[in-house]
mmCIF file of C-alpha atoms and ligand atoms in Angstrom:
data_model
loop_
_atom_site.group_PDB
_atom_site.id
_atom_site.type_symbol
_atom_site.label_atom_id
_atom_site.label_comp_id
_atom_site.label_asym_id
_atom_site.label_seq_id
_atom_site.Cartn_x
_atom_site.Cartn_y
_atom_site.Cartn_z
ATOM 1 C CA MET A 173 0.144 -0.245 -0.261
ATOM 2 C CA ARG A 174 2.911 2.361 0.572
ATOM 3 C CA GLY A 175 3.241 2.715 -3.311
ATOM 4 C CA VAL A 176 -0.297 3.518 -3.648
ATOM 5 C CA THR A 177 -0.652 6.216 -0.872
ATOM 6 C CA MET A 178 3.149 7.915 -0.987
ATOM 7 C CA SER A 179 2.762 11.035 -2.795
ATOM 8 C CA GLU A 180 4.808 12.898 -5.538
ATOM 9 C CA SER A 181 7.025 15.225 -2.542
ATOM 10 C CA GLY A 182 7.711 11.271 -0.747
ATOM 11 C CA THR A 183 8.862 9.944 -4.414
ATOM 12 C CA GLY A 184 10.898 12.631 -5.310
ATOM 13 C CA GLN A 185 10.550 14.903 -8.774
ATOM 14 C CA TRP A 186 12.472 12.569 -10.223
ATOM 15 C CA ALA A 187 13.063 7.949 -9.268
ATOM 16 C CA ILE A 188 16.991 9.124 -10.160
ATOM 17 C CA GLU A 189 18.540 12.098 -9.342
ATOM 18 C CA VAL A 190 22.393 11.958 -9.087
ATOM 19 C CA ASP A 191 24.457 15.674 -7.848
ATOM 20 C CA GLY A 192 27.724 16.285 -8.816
ATOM 21 C CA LEU A 193 28.959 12.055 -8.351
ATOM 22 C CA VAL A 194 32.688 12.319 -8.331
ATOM 23 C CA LYS A 195 34.558 8.841 -8.125
ATOM 24 C CA SER A 196 38.316 8.723 -8.154
ATOM 25 C CA PHE A 197 39.822 5.295 -8.109
ATOM 26 C CA GLY A 198 44.031 4.405 -6.943
ATOM 27 C CA GLY A 199 45.967 3.039 -9.397
ATOM 28 C CA ARG A 200 50.545 2.883 -9.891
ATOM 29 C CA GLN A 201 50.134 5.657 -12.290
ATOM 30 C CA GLY A 202 48.032 7.553 -8.738
ATOM 31 C CA ASP A 203 44.463 8.559 -8.984
ATOM 32 C CA ARG A 204 41.780 8.082 -12.093
ATOM 33 C CA LEU A 205 38.944 10.077 -12.552
ATOM 34 C CA ALA A 206 35.845 7.492 -12.951
ATOM 35 C CA LEU A 207 33.093 10.032 -12.275
ATOM 36 C CA ASP A 208 34.044 13.655 -12.661
ATOM 37 C CA GLY A 209 30.801 15.307 -10.933
ATOM 38 C CA LEU A 210 28.465 13.361 -13.046
ATOM 39 C CA THR A 211 24.444 14.887 -12.589
ATOM 40 C CA MET A 212 21.894 13.264 -14.163
ATOM 41 C CA ARG A 213 18.644 12.628 -13.941
ATOM 42 C CA VAL A 214 15.595 10.327 -14.443
ATOM 43 C CA PRO A 215 12.321 10.485 -14.328
ATOM 44 C CA HIS A 216 9.395 8.438 -12.514
ATOM 45 C CA ARG A 217 8.663 6.790 -16.180
ATOM 46 C CA GLY A 218 9.984 5.268 -19.203
ATOM 47 C CA VAL A 219 13.297 4.536 -20.402
ATOM 48 C CA HIS A 220 15.909 6.295 -19.574
ATOM 49 C CA GLY A 221 18.945 5.569 -21.514
ATOM 50 C CA PHE A 222 22.153 6.136 -20.238
ATOM 51 C CA LEU A 223 25.021 6.188 -22.901
ATOM 52 C CA GLY A 224 28.192 6.760 -23.749
ATOM 53 C CA PRO A 225 31.575 4.924 -25.120
ATOM 54 C CA ASN A 226 33.597 2.240 -22.807
ATOM 55 C CA GLY A 227 34.638 3.761 -19.909
ATOM 56 C CA ALA A 228 32.798 6.813 -19.764
ATOM 57 C CA GLY A 229 32.076 6.209 -16.038
ATOM 58 C CA LYS A 230 28.208 4.068 -16.742
ATOM 59 C CA SER A 231 28.897 1.346 -14.998
ATOM 60 C CA THR A 232 30.745 2.949 -11.862
ATOM 61 C CA THR A 233 27.542 5.103 -12.138
ATOM 62 C CA ILE A 234 25.153 2.746 -11.365
ATOM 63 C CA ARG A 235 27.591 0.385 -8.760
ATOM 64 C CA GLY A 236 26.709 4.172 -6.887
ATOM 65 C CA LEU A 237 23.324 3.862 -6.942
ATOM 66 C CA VAL A 238 23.051 1.039 -5.745
ATOM 67 C CA GLY A 239 25.856 0.661 -2.383
ATOM 68 C CA LEU A 240 28.882 -1.160 -4.179
ATOM 69 C CA VAL A 241 30.250 2.014 -4.644
ATOM 70 C CA ARG A 242 31.565 4.300 -2.761
ATOM 71 C CA ALA A 243 31.495 8.089 -4.264
ATOM 72 C CA ASN A 244 34.443 10.594 -3.521
ATOM 73 C CA ALA A 245 31.559 13.665 -3.513
ATOM 74 C CA GLY A 246 28.175 13.974 -4.446
ATOM 75 C CA THR A 247 25.126 12.997 -3.908
ATOM 76 C CA MET A 248 22.391 10.528 -5.083
ATOM 77 C CA ARG A 249 18.673 9.749 -4.464
ATOM 78 C CA ILE A 250 16.608 7.244 -5.792
ATOM 79 C CA LEU A 251 12.169 8.240 -5.026
ATOM 80 C CA GLY A 252 14.448 10.633 -3.126
ATOM 81 C CA ARG A 253 15.763 9.127 -0.492
ATOM 82 C CA PRO A 254 20.120 9.250 0.066
ATOM 83 C CA VAL A 255 21.231 6.248 -1.182
ATOM 84 C CA PRO A 256 23.684 4.630 -0.178
ATOM 85 C CA GLN A 257 22.876 6.413 3.302
ATOM 86 C CA GLN A 258 18.159 5.009 2.832
ATOM 87 C CA LEU A 259 19.312 2.196 0.617
ATOM 88 C CA PRO A 260 17.727 -0.140 3.772
ATOM 89 C CA GLU A 261 14.570 1.490 3.027
ATOM 90 C CA ILE A 262 13.884 0.873 -0.874
ATOM 91 C CA ILE A 263 15.787 -1.394 -1.667
ATOM 92 C CA GLY A 264 12.085 -3.467 -2.425
ATOM 93 C CA GLN A 265 11.613 -0.588 -4.444
ATOM 94 C CA VAL A 266 14.839 -1.150 -6.136
ATOM 95 C CA GLY A 267 15.588 -3.856 -8.728
ATOM 96 C CA ALA A 268 19.116 -3.764 -10.600
ATOM 97 C CA ILE A 269 21.620 -5.996 -12.931
ATOM 98 C CA VAL A 270 24.437 -4.841 -12.441
ATOM 99 C CA GLU A 271 27.060 -7.814 -12.807
ATOM 100 C CA ARG A 272 26.274 -11.173 -14.663
ATOM 101 C CA PRO A 273 23.942 -12.901 -11.753
ATOM 102 C CA ARG A 274 25.031 -15.915 -10.791
ATOM 103 C CA PHE A 275 22.229 -18.918 -11.203
ATOM 104 C CA PHE A 276 22.924 -22.380 -10.498
ATOM 105 C CA ASN A 277 23.370 -24.453 -13.903
ATOM 106 C CA GLU A 278 22.282 -28.093 -13.197
ATOM 107 C CA PHE A 279 18.900 -25.912 -12.349
ATOM 108 C CA ASP A 280 16.508 -25.354 -13.583
ATOM 109 C CA GLY A 281 15.085 -21.247 -14.991
ATOM 110 C CA ARG A 282 11.849 -21.759 -12.022
ATOM 111 C CA LYS A 283 13.731 -23.106 -9.626
ATOM 112 C CA ASN A 284 16.810 -20.389 -9.560
ATOM 113 C CA LEU A 285 14.424 -17.719 -8.898
ATOM 114 C CA ARG A 286 12.533 -19.848 -6.097
ATOM 115 C CA LEU A 287 15.407 -20.040 -4.295
ATOM 116 C CA LEU A 288 16.244 -16.686 -5.099
ATOM 117 C CA ALA A 289 12.593 -14.780 -4.004
ATOM 118 C CA ALA A 290 12.290 -17.709 -1.164
ATOM 119 C CA SER A 291 16.538 -16.178 -0.103
ATOM 120 C CA ILE A 292 14.396 -12.171 -0.562
ATOM 121 C CA GLY A 293 11.058 -13.308 1.597
ATOM 122 C CA GLN A 294 9.108 -13.152 -1.791
ATOM 123 C CA PRO A 295 6.638 -15.859 -2.710
ATOM 124 C CA ALA A 296 6.272 -18.705 -4.752
ATOM 125 C CA HIS A 297 3.666 -17.748 -7.058
ATOM 126 C CA ARG A 298 5.645 -14.446 -7.632
ATOM 127 C CA VAL A 299 8.025 -16.916 -9.670
ATOM 128 C CA ASP A 300 5.443 -17.419 -12.085
ATOM 129 C CA ALA A 301 3.987 -14.809 -12.861
ATOM 130 C CA VAL A 302 8.360 -13.432 -13.496
ATOM 131 C CA LEU A 303 8.668 -15.696 -16.108
ATOM 132 C CA GLU A 304 5.721 -15.107 -17.951
ATOM 133 C CA HIS A 305 6.792 -11.120 -17.960
ATOM 134 C CA VAL A 306 9.943 -12.059 -19.759
ATOM 135 C CA GLY A 307 7.856 -14.472 -21.998
ATOM 136 C CA LEU A 308 10.123 -17.374 -20.129
ATOM 137 C CA THR A 309 7.332 -19.437 -19.110
ATOM 138 C CA GLU A 310 7.853 -22.348 -21.954
ATOM 139 C CA ARG A 311 11.197 -22.741 -21.016
ATOM 140 C CA ALA A 312 11.439 -22.737 -17.611
ATOM 141 C CA ARG A 313 11.485 -26.008 -16.638
ATOM 142 C CA ASP A 314 14.973 -26.824 -19.077
ATOM 143 C CA PRO A 315 18.507 -26.655 -17.115
ATOM 144 C CA TYR A 316 20.363 -22.753 -16.841
ATOM 145 C CA ALA A 317 23.464 -24.096 -18.755
ATOM 146 C CA HIS A 318 20.643 -24.804 -21.452
ATOM 147 C CA TYR A 319 19.686 -21.596 -21.592
ATOM 148 C CA SER A 320 20.991 -18.687 -24.769
ATOM 149 C CA LEU A 321 22.776 -16.017 -23.702
ATOM 150 C CA GLY A 322 19.694 -13.730 -24.423
ATOM 151 C CA MET A 323 16.981 -16.217 -21.516
ATOM 152 C CA ARG A 324 19.688 -15.762 -19.117
ATOM 153 C CA GLN A 325 19.241 -12.608 -19.317
ATOM 154 C CA ARG A 326 15.834 -12.350 -19.941
ATOM 155 C CA LEU A 327 15.776 -14.691 -16.564
ATOM 156 C CA ALA A 328 18.379 -11.166 -15.178
ATOM 157 C CA VAL A 329 15.229 -9.172 -15.925
ATOM 158 C CA ALA A 330 13.170 -12.013 -14.116
ATOM 159 C CA ALA A 331 14.817 -11.944 -11.171
ATOM 160 C CA THR A 332 14.751 -8.036 -10.221
ATOM 161 C CA LEU A 333 11.239 -8.869 -11.206
ATOM 162 C CA LEU A 334 10.651 -10.386 -7.827
ATOM 163 C CA LYS A 335 10.197 -7.832 -5.777
ATOM 164 C CA ASP A 336 7.441 -5.826 -8.083
ATOM 165 C CA PRO A 337 9.972 -2.565 -8.110
ATOM 166 C CA GLN A 338 9.104 1.115 -9.232
ATOM 167 C CA VAL A 339 12.769 1.254 -9.895
ATOM 168 C CA LEU A 340 14.918 -0.828 -12.885
ATOM 169 C CA ILE A 341 18.607 0.243 -13.360
ATOM 170 C CA PHE A 342 20.064 -1.765 -15.877
ATOM 171 C CA ASP A 343 23.861 -1.993 -16.584
ATOM 172 C CA GLU A 344 24.328 -3.360 -20.767
ATOM 173 C CA PRO A 345 21.758 -5.833 -20.139
ATOM 174 C CA THR A 346 21.771 -5.973 -24.343
ATOM 175 C CA ASN A 347 25.760 -7.097 -24.703
ATOM 176 C CA GLY A 348 26.269 -9.408 -26.743
ATOM 177 C CA LEU A 349 22.266 -10.013 -27.480
ATOM 178 C CA ASP A 350 21.883 -11.149 -30.758
ATOM 179 C CA PRO A 351 19.962 -8.606 -32.726
ATOM 180 C CA SER A 352 16.493 -11.101 -31.320
ATOM 181 C CA GLY A 353 17.816 -11.230 -28.531
ATOM 182 C CA ILE A 354 18.373 -7.475 -28.370
ATOM 183 C CA ARG A 355 15.144 -7.076 -29.457
ATOM 184 C CA GLU A 356 13.826 -8.942 -27.209
ATOM 185 C CA MET A 357 15.003 -6.593 -23.862
ATOM 186 C CA ARG A 358 13.304 -3.309 -25.680
ATOM 187 C CA GLN A 359 9.620 -4.721 -25.806
ATOM 188 C CA THR A 360 10.462 -6.165 -21.927
ATOM 189 C CA MET A 361 11.634 -3.360 -20.828
ATOM 190 C CA ARG A 362 8.782 -0.370 -23.338
ATOM 191 C CA ALA A 363 6.255 -3.602 -21.350
ATOM 192 C CA LEU A 364 7.981 -2.258 -18.041
ATOM 193 C CA ALA A 365 8.030 1.631 -18.160
ATOM 194 C CA ASP A 366 4.614 1.114 -19.162
ATOM 195 C CA GLN A 367 3.556 -0.061 -16.414
ATOM 196 C CA GLY A 368 4.939 3.080 -14.899
ATOM 197 C CA ARG A 369 7.809 2.100 -13.932
ATOM 198 C CA ALA A 370 11.191 3.451 -14.491
ATOM 199 C CA VAL A 371 13.883 2.354 -16.812
ATOM 200 C CA LEU A 372 17.234 3.282 -16.220
ATOM 201 C CA VAL A 373 19.409 1.195 -19.417
ATOM 202 C CA SER A 374 23.427 1.668 -20.020
ATOM 203 C CA SER A 375 24.735 1.136 -23.187
ATOM 204 C CA HIS A 376 27.806 1.814 -24.829
ATOM 205 C CA LEU A 377 25.339 1.551 -28.755
ATOM 206 C CA ILE A 378 22.997 4.421 -29.398
ATOM 207 C CA GLY A 379 21.048 1.821 -31.716
ATOM 208 C CA GLU A 380 21.022 -0.930 -29.528
ATOM 209 C CA LEU A 381 17.753 1.282 -28.051
ATOM 210 C CA GLU A 382 17.324 4.743 -29.620
ATOM 211 C CA GLN A 383 14.046 2.161 -30.402
ATOM 212 C CA VAL A 384 12.799 2.461 -27.351
ATOM 213 C CA VAL A 385 14.253 5.558 -24.845
ATOM 214 C CA ASP A 386 12.515 8.341 -24.282
ATOM 215 C CA SER A 387 14.945 9.855 -23.030
ATOM 216 C CA VAL A 388 18.360 9.741 -22.440
ATOM 217 C CA THR A 389 21.761 11.275 -20.247
ATOM 218 C CA VAL A 390 24.656 11.377 -22.210
ATOM 219 C CA ILE A 391 28.027 10.840 -20.611
ATOM 220 C CA ARG A 392 31.617 10.916 -21.242
ATOM 221 C CA ALA A 393 34.587 10.827 -19.561
ATOM 222 C CA GLY A 394 32.565 11.187 -15.897
ATOM 223 C CA ARG A 395 30.716 13.544 -16.853
ATOM 224 C CA ALA A 396 27.419 13.851 -18.311
ATOM 225 C CA VAL A 397 27.525 16.160 -21.647
ATOM 226 C CA ALA A 398 23.726 15.657 -22.357
ATOM 227 C CA GLU A 399 20.670 15.126 -21.060
ATOM 228 C CA GLY A 400 16.399 15.832 -21.813
ATOM 229 C CA PRO A 401 14.075 14.195 -24.633
ATOM 230 C CA LEU A 402 15.991 11.484 -27.162
ATOM 231 C CA ALA A 403 14.858 13.976 -29.707
ATOM 232 C CA GLU A 404 15.118 16.373 -27.587
ATOM 233 C CA VAL A 405 18.830 15.905 -27.152
ATOM 234 C CA LEU A 406 20.313 13.396 -30.231
ATOM 235 C CA GLY A 407 17.108 14.975 -32.435
ATOM 236 C CA GLY A 408 19.088 15.159 -35.810
ATOM 237 C CA ARG A 409 19.202 18.533 -37.895
ATOM 238 C CA LEU A 410 18.418 19.438 -41.004
ATOM 239 C CA SER A 411 21.790 18.902 -43.069
ATOM 240 C CA GLY A 412 19.428 19.700 -46.018
ATOM 241 C CA SER A 413 17.054 18.020 -48.330
ATOM 242 C CA TRP A 414 16.555 15.567 -51.490
ATOM 243 C CA VAL A 415 14.181 17.301 -53.871
ATOM 244 C CA ARG A 416 12.074 16.020 -56.718
ATOM 245 C CA VAL A 417 10.907 18.454 -58.492
ATOM 246 C CA THR A 418 9.552 18.342 -62.405
ATOM 247 C CA ASP A 419 12.487 20.077 -63.683
ATOM 248 C CA PRO A 420 15.916 20.180 -62.293
ATOM 249 C CA ASP A 421 17.579 22.426 -63.619
ATOM 250 C CA ARG A 422 15.836 25.378 -63.708
ATOM 251 C CA ALA A 423 14.537 24.480 -59.946
ATOM 252 C CA ALA A 424 17.889 24.340 -58.930
ATOM 253 C CA ALA A 425 18.473 27.725 -60.756
ATOM 254 C CA VAL A 426 15.850 29.798 -58.941
ATOM 255 C CA LEU A 427 17.093 28.172 -55.556
ATOM 256 C CA ARG A 428 20.713 29.113 -56.322
ATOM 257 C CA LYS A 429 19.596 32.549 -56.938
ATOM 258 C CA HIS A 430 18.882 32.950 -53.850
ATOM 259 C CA GLY A 431 22.371 31.855 -52.687
ATOM 260 C CA TRP A 432 21.567 27.805 -51.270
ATOM 261 C CA ALA A 433 23.934 25.294 -52.481
ATOM 262 C CA VAL A 434 22.184 22.854 -55.017
ATOM 263 C CA ALA A 435 23.159 20.108 -56.697
ATOM 264 C CA VAL A 436 21.728 18.395 -59.227
ATOM 265 C CA ARG A 437 21.338 14.592 -59.527
ATOM 266 C CA PRO A 438 20.146 11.976 -60.802
ATOM 267 C CA ARG A 439 17.718 10.448 -57.890
ATOM 268 C CA GLY A 440 16.627 14.646 -57.456
ATOM 269 C CA LEU A 441 18.437 17.748 -55.813
ATOM 270 C CA GLU A 442 19.870 17.429 -52.620
ATOM 271 C CA VAL A 443 19.947 21.269 -50.878
ATOM 272 C CA THR A 444 22.591 22.513 -48.985
ATOM 273 C CA GLY A 445 22.182 24.233 -45.784
ATOM 274 C CA ASP A 446 19.007 23.740 -42.731
ATOM 275 C CA LEU A 447 16.794 25.416 -44.856
ATOM 276 C CA PRO A 448 13.024 24.254 -43.590
ATOM 277 C CA PRO A 449 11.344 22.188 -45.857
ATOM 278 C CA VAL A 450 8.009 24.729 -46.618
ATOM 279 C CA ALA A 451 10.537 27.311 -47.952
ATOM 280 C CA ILE A 452 11.337 25.043 -50.871
ATOM 281 C CA THR A 453 8.340 24.213 -51.674
ATOM 282 C CA ARG A 454 7.281 27.781 -51.597
ATOM 283 C CA GLN A 455 10.343 28.854 -53.931
ATOM 284 C CA LEU A 456 9.566 26.405 -56.414
ATOM 285 C CA ALA A 457 5.788 26.693 -56.672
ATOM 286 C CA ALA A 458 6.615 30.559 -56.920
ATOM 287 C CA HIS A 459 8.053 29.662 -59.982
ATOM 288 C CA ASP A 460 6.061 26.752 -61.283
ATOM 289 C CA LEU A 461 8.151 24.389 -60.333
ATOM 290 C CA TRP A 462 5.587 21.210 -58.613
ATOM 291 C CA VAL A 463 7.733 19.330 -56.258
ATOM 292 C CA GLU A 464 7.064 15.533 -56.339
ATOM 293 C CA GLU A 465 9.695 15.003 -53.571
ATOM 294 C CA LEU A 466 10.818 15.683 -50.570
ATOM 295 C CA HIS A 467 12.936 14.165 -48.304
ATOM 296 C CA PRO A 468 14.549 16.268 -45.026
ATOM 297 C CA ILE A 469 18.008 14.458 -44.604
ATOM 298 C CA ARG A 470 19.100 14.208 -41.527
ATOM 299 C CA THR A 471 22.079 13.580 -38.763
ATOM 300 C CA SER A 472 21.947 10.159 -37.550
ATOM 301 C CA LEU A 473 20.837 9.673 -33.947
ATOM 302 C CA GLU A 474 24.111 8.094 -34.261
ATOM 303 C CA GLU A 475 26.614 11.309 -35.612
ATOM 304 C CA ARG A 476 24.713 13.350 -33.312
ATOM 305 C CA PHE A 477 26.585 10.712 -30.008
ATOM 306 C CA LEU A 478 29.508 10.358 -31.800
ATOM 307 C CA GLU A 479 29.808 14.490 -32.173
ATOM 308 C CA LEU A 480 28.196 14.240 -27.544
ATOM 309 C CA THR A 481 31.168 11.320 -26.798
ATOM 310 C CA SER A 482 33.323 11.936 -28.179
ATOM 311 C CA THR A 483 33.772 16.446 -28.843
ATOM 312 C CA PRO A 484 33.876 19.089 -25.495
ATOM 313 C CA GLU A 485 30.988 20.664 -26.035
ATOM 314 C CA PRO A 486 28.900 22.742 -24.043
ATOM 315 C CA PHE A 487 26.646 21.253 -21.571
ATOM 316 C CA VAL A 488 23.472 20.277 -23.542
ATOM 317 C CA THR A 489 19.269 20.088 -22.630
ATOM 318 C CA GLY A 490 15.983 19.504 -23.981
ATOM 319 C CA PRO A 491 13.312 20.600 -22.183
ATOM 320 C CA TRP A 492 12.228 18.046 -19.816
ATOM 321 C CA ARG A 493 8.102 16.283 -20.748
ATOM 322 C CA SER A 494 6.639 16.059 -17.444
ATOM 323 C CA VAL A 495 5.707 12.744 -17.837
HETATM 324 N N1 ATP B 585 37.387 -1.241 -9.974
HETATM 325 C C1 ATP B 585 38.033 -0.351 -10.363
HETATM 326 N N2 ATP B 585 39.109 0.191 -10.095
HETATM 327 C C2 ATP B 585 40.039 1.433 -11.275
HETATM 328 N N3 ATP B 585 39.938 1.526 -12.491
HETATM 329 C C3 ATP B 585 37.818 1.136 -12.052
HETATM 330 C C4 ATP B 585 37.579 0.079 -11.467
HETATM 331 N N4 ATP B 585 36.118 0.178 -12.367
HETATM 332 C C5 ATP B 585 35.881 1.128 -13.547
HETATM 333 N N5 ATP B 585 37.697 1.735 -13.352
HETATM 334 C C6 ATP B 585 37.772 3.443 -13.714
HETATM 335 O O1 ATP B 585 36.553 3.953 -14.380
HETATM 336 C C7 ATP B 585 36.629 4.221 -15.680
HETATM 337 C C8 ATP B 585 34.507 3.827 -15.863
HETATM 338 O O2 ATP B 585 35.167 2.486 -15.526
HETATM 339 P P1 ATP B 585 32.759 2.369 -15.770
HETATM 340 O O3 ATP B 585 33.251 0.980 -16.677
HETATM 341 O O4 ATP B 585 31.993 2.327 -15.005
HETATM 342 O O5 ATP B 585 33.144 3.107 -17.688
HETATM 343 P P2 ATP B 585 31.708 2.373 -18.370
HETATM 344 O O6 ATP B 585 30.768 4.092 -18.655
HETATM 345 O O7 ATP B 585 30.723 1.492 -17.244
HETATM 346 O O8 ATP B 585 32.338 1.458 -19.403
HETATM 347 P P3 ATP B 585 31.591 0.371 -20.412
HETATM 348 O O9 ATP B 585 30.471 0.716 -21.378
HETATM 349 O O10 ATP B 585 33.305 0.031 -20.591
HETATM 350 O O11 ATP B 585 31.167 -0.970 -19.774
HETATM 351 C C9 ATP B 585 37.476 3.403 -16.342
HETATM 352 O O12 ATP B 585 38.365 4.596 -16.569
HETATM 353 C C10 ATP B 585 37.325 2.654 -15.803
HETATM 354 O O13 ATP B 585 38.517 0.819 -15.747
HETATM 355 MG MG1 MG B 586 30.116 -0.500 -17.675
#
């Protein structure tokens, strides 16, 4: 009942809030800064991607959130509670896959989950519910040793759901999965978010998550470089348009007269620049030139992600929608 009666202020404005997190690891060559003042906001509802290249600090952050790594400075809150200090009070509402969970090879999926349920005081009937949730019911009687990587990953997700948590934290759950395994993982995350949960999922590959994340934090060298709704943060910038038009040569001349860069190509005119499509169609129509097709050319999410994570640039943010 507690989850139902807790007011919004009681759970915090965000499902997860990280402020100024600093973590250094000592090494032979001195200290290495894994987190350099990381700030992150994860909404209560939806799938939030935590994206950054290898070594950017994703796992260190996630390990910090679940109390496996102690930060040098900064604060973290989950559902409004400071962690790790108050982690015991909210641990029942948080499910996490931080490293590859250890299941028993010789036991089947169901028995593995039953053991786990018993160890965390959850009733056995939850096991069948979570197996169903991740689509493993039919293979629940197979030994874990016979599970594919994708099935193992789904069993790991099922394990996090035993407590019916409000917040889910998955560190690179798609790592090593084939395209169908990745798609299944995306569908599972989507379903969890659609039930009103917060899902924080990390990846170094934007392509694996772009279809499922609602919002993102992009991290580079231990700092957030962008955060907000996916379209605002990684939304492709307009870089030009392909235009198929009745008389391409005359159309090119008209557009060039306005100082626009135009190349005539077999598939149409390539107009370079961030001209709004309406400016092109209006100009051509004014000269009795009729547009048959127009495709805005946008930089891909992947290009944008690479830009953000390879060259230092000012923090980018999009307005947070209330979700
Ligand atoms: N226990 C540790 N001891 C020393 N250095 C560590 C430790 N854990 C992480 N680091 C260092 O901290 C930095 C961030 O590592 P982290 O594992 O958080 O990155 P990541 O974003 O999860 O990368 P990946 O995509 O490869 O999983 C790296 O330079 C890493 O070598
Ligand atoms: Mg990692």
